[in-house]
XYZ file of C-alpha atoms in Angstrom:
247
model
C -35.725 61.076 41.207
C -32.426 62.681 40.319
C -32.423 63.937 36.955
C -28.829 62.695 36.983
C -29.537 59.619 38.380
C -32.434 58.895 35.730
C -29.410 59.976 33.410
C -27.097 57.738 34.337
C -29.458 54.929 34.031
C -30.697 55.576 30.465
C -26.983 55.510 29.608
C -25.941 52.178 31.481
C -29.209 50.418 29.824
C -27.802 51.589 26.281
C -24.611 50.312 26.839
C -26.345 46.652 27.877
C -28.336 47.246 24.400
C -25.090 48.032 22.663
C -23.901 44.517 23.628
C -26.639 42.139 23.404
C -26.941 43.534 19.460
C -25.779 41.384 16.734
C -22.089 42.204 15.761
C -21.391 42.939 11.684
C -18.286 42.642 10.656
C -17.751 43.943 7.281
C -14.937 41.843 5.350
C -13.814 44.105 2.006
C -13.173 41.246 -0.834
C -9.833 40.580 -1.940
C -9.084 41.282 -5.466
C -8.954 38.130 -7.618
C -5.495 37.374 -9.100
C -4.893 35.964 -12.597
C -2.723 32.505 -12.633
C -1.221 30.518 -14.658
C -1.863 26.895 -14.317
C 0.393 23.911 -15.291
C 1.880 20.587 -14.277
C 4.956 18.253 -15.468
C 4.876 14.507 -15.149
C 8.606 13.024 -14.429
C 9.548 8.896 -14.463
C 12.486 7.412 -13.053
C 13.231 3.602 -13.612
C 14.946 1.425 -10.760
C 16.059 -1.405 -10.072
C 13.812 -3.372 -6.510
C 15.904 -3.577 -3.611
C 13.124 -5.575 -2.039
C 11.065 -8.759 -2.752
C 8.034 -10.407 -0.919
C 7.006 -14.240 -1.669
C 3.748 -15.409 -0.043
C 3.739 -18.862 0.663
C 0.216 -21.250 1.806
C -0.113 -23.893 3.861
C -3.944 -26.064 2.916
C -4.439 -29.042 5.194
C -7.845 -31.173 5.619
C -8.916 -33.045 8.530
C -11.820 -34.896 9.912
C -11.180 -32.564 13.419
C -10.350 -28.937 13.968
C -7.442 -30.225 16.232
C -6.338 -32.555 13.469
C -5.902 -30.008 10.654
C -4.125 -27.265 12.918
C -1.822 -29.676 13.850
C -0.852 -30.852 9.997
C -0.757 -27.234 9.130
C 1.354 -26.502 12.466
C 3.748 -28.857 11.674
C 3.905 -28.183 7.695
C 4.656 -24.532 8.384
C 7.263 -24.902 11.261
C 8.863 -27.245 8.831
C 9.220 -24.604 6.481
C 10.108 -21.870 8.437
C 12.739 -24.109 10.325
C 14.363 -24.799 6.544
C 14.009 -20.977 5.795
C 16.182 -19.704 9.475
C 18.367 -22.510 8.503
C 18.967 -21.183 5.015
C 19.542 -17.381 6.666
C 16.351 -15.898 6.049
C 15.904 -13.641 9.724
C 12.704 -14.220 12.154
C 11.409 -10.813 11.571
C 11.300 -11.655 7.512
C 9.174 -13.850 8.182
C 5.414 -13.420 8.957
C 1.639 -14.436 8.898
C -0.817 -12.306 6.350
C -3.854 -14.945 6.727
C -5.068 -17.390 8.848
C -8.166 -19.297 8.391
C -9.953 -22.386 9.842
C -13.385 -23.437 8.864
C -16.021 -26.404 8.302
C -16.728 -27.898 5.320
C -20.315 -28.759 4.469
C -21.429 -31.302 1.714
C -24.728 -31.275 0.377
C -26.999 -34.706 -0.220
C -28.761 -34.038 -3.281
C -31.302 -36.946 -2.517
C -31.937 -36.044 1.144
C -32.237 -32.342 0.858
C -29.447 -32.153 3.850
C -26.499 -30.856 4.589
C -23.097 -33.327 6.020
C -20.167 -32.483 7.948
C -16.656 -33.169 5.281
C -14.254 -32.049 8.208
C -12.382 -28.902 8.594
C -9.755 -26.915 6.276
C -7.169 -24.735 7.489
C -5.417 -21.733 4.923
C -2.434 -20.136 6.612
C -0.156 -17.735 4.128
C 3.026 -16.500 5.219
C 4.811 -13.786 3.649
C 8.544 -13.383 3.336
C 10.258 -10.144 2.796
C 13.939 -10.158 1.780
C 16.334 -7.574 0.530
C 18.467 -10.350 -0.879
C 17.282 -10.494 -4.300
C 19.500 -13.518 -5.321
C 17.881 -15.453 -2.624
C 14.172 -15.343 -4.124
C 14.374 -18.678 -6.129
C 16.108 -20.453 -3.619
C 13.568 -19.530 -1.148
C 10.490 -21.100 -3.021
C 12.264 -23.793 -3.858
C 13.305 -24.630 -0.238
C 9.281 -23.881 0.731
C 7.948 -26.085 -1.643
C 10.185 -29.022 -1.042
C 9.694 -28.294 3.023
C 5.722 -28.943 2.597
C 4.466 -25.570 1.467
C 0.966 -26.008 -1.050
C 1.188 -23.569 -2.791
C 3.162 -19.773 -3.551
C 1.008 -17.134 -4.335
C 2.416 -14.175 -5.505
C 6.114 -12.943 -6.166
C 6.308 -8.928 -5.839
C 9.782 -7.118 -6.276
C 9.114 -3.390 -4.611
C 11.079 -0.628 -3.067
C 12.636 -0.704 0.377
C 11.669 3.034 2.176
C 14.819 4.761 1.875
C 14.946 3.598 -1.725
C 11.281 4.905 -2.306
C 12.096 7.862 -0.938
C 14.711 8.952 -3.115
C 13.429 7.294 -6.250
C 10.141 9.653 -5.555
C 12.113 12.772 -4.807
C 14.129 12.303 -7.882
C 10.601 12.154 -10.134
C 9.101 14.877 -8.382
C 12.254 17.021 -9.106
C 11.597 16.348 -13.026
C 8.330 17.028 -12.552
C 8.865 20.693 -10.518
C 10.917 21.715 -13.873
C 8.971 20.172 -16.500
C 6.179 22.061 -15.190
C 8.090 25.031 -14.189
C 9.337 25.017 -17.818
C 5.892 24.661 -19.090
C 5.025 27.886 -17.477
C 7.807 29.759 -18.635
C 7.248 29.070 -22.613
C 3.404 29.875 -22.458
C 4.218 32.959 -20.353
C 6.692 34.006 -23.477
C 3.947 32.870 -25.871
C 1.237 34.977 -24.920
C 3.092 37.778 -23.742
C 2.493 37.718 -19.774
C 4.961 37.495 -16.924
C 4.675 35.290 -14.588
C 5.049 36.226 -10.683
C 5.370 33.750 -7.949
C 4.355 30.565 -7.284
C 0.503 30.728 -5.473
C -0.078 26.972 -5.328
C 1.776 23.713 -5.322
C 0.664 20.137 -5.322
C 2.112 16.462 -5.957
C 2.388 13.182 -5.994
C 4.477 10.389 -6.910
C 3.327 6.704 -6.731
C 4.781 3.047 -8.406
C 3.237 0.012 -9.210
C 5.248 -3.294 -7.530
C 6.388 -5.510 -10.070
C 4.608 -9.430 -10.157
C 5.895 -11.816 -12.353
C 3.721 -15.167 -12.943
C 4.529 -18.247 -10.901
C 2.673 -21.161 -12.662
C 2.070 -24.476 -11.618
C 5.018 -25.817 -13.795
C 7.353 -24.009 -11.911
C 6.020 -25.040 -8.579
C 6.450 -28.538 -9.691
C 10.256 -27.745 -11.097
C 10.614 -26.113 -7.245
C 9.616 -29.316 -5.801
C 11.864 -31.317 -8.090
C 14.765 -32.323 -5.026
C 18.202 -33.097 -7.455
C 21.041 -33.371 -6.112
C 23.022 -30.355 -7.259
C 19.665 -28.681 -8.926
C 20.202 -24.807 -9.991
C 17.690 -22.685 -7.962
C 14.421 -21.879 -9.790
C 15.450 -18.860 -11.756
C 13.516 -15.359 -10.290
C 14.705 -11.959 -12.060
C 13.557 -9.130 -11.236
C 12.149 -6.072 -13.883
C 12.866 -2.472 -13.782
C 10.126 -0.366 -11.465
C 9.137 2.780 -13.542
C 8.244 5.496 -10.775
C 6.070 8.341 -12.123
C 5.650 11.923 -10.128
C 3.210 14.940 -11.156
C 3.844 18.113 -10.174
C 0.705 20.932 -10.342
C 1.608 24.610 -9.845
C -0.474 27.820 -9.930
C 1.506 30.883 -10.717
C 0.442 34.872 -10.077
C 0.360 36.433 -13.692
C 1.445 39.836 -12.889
């Protein structure tokens, strides 16, 4: 054979070596940079724009049949006296529904019996009429609903999203201050920011609703004054974390 042909194949089968081999890729480690790490906490108090009342509708029957249609007619009742008072369709709207048997137990038998069927359905109503809130449950109670479960005065969106903006901002400079006066203290400057992270977060406001009240609700006067429903202050609270180069 061709001693340039026996060449030129020692060379090509190198090449195919060269490939199959395992690649190393050398990475040369960054040098690790000093920071500085705070945070700042900032709290803003508002006022809800935005309240929910959760209303539930209990009816018993012998038949399944039997107690949807109580608790069918009980909540259309309501919600009928609610449109007719202003409150909108889409204000209006089911969290729970829940039908099921109800068993007894014989004590002297050892068996189980059949005590009918019991319906839950709760119904939440969202308004951005505060004023409105008392005159609501009142109107419920009267139109057949059992019982109100919770009150909660929140933020609507828009409103949360400034309210948080505006405690993140006071938290940005309490932090950024922070980082300034330990710089100063222990005699470093500080470079750019390497790292930021937040959040911001409030805590809906419940009042109690006891049973007295639901009984004053259902007290039908002529000329009664609304159940009285005011609304507290919503504290929202922001933290701010930031890592700074220390040059």
């Amino acid at each position: 054979m061709d001693t340039k042909m026996i060449l030129g194949f020692l060379l090509v089968g190198a090449v195919m070596l060269s490939a199959c081999a395992p690649q190393q890729i050398t990475v040369s480690p960054q040098p690790e940079r000093n920071t500085l790490s705070v945070s700042g906490e900032g709290q803003l108090e508002v006022n809800p724009d935005k309240a929910s009342i959760t209303l539930a509708f209990v009816t018993n029957a012998t038949t399944a049949k039997e107690a949807q249609d109580k608790n069918r007619a009980m909540s259309n009742a309501v919600v009928d006296a609610l449109k007719g008072a202003g409150v909108k369709n889409e204000e209006i709207e089911t969290i729970y529904y829940d039908l099921h048997q109800l068993w007894g137990w014989n004590q002297k038998t050892g068996e189980r019996f059949d005590q009918g069927y019991e319906l839950e359905h709760r119904m939440k109503i969202t308004t951005t009429n505060l004023e409105s809130v008392g005159n609501i449950i009142d109107l419920s109670i009267r139109s057949g609903a059992n019982r109100v479960d919770s009150i909660e005065f929140g933020l609507t969106k828009p409103m949360e999203r400034q309210a948080k903006g505006e405690a993140l901002a006071k938290a940005a400079q309490e932090a950024a201050a922070k980082a300034q006066s330990i710089a100063a203290n222990v005699g470093v400057n500080i470079g750019k920011v390497m790292r930021v992270s937040e959040s911001a977060y409030y805590n809906p406001v419940v009042p109690s609703y006891r049973k007295e009240m639901m009984a004053a609700a259902a007290y039908d006067s002529a000329g009664a004054a609304p159940t009285p429903i005011g609304p507290q202050k919503l504290t929202v609270t922001a933290t701010v974390s930031l890592d700074y180069e220390i040059r």
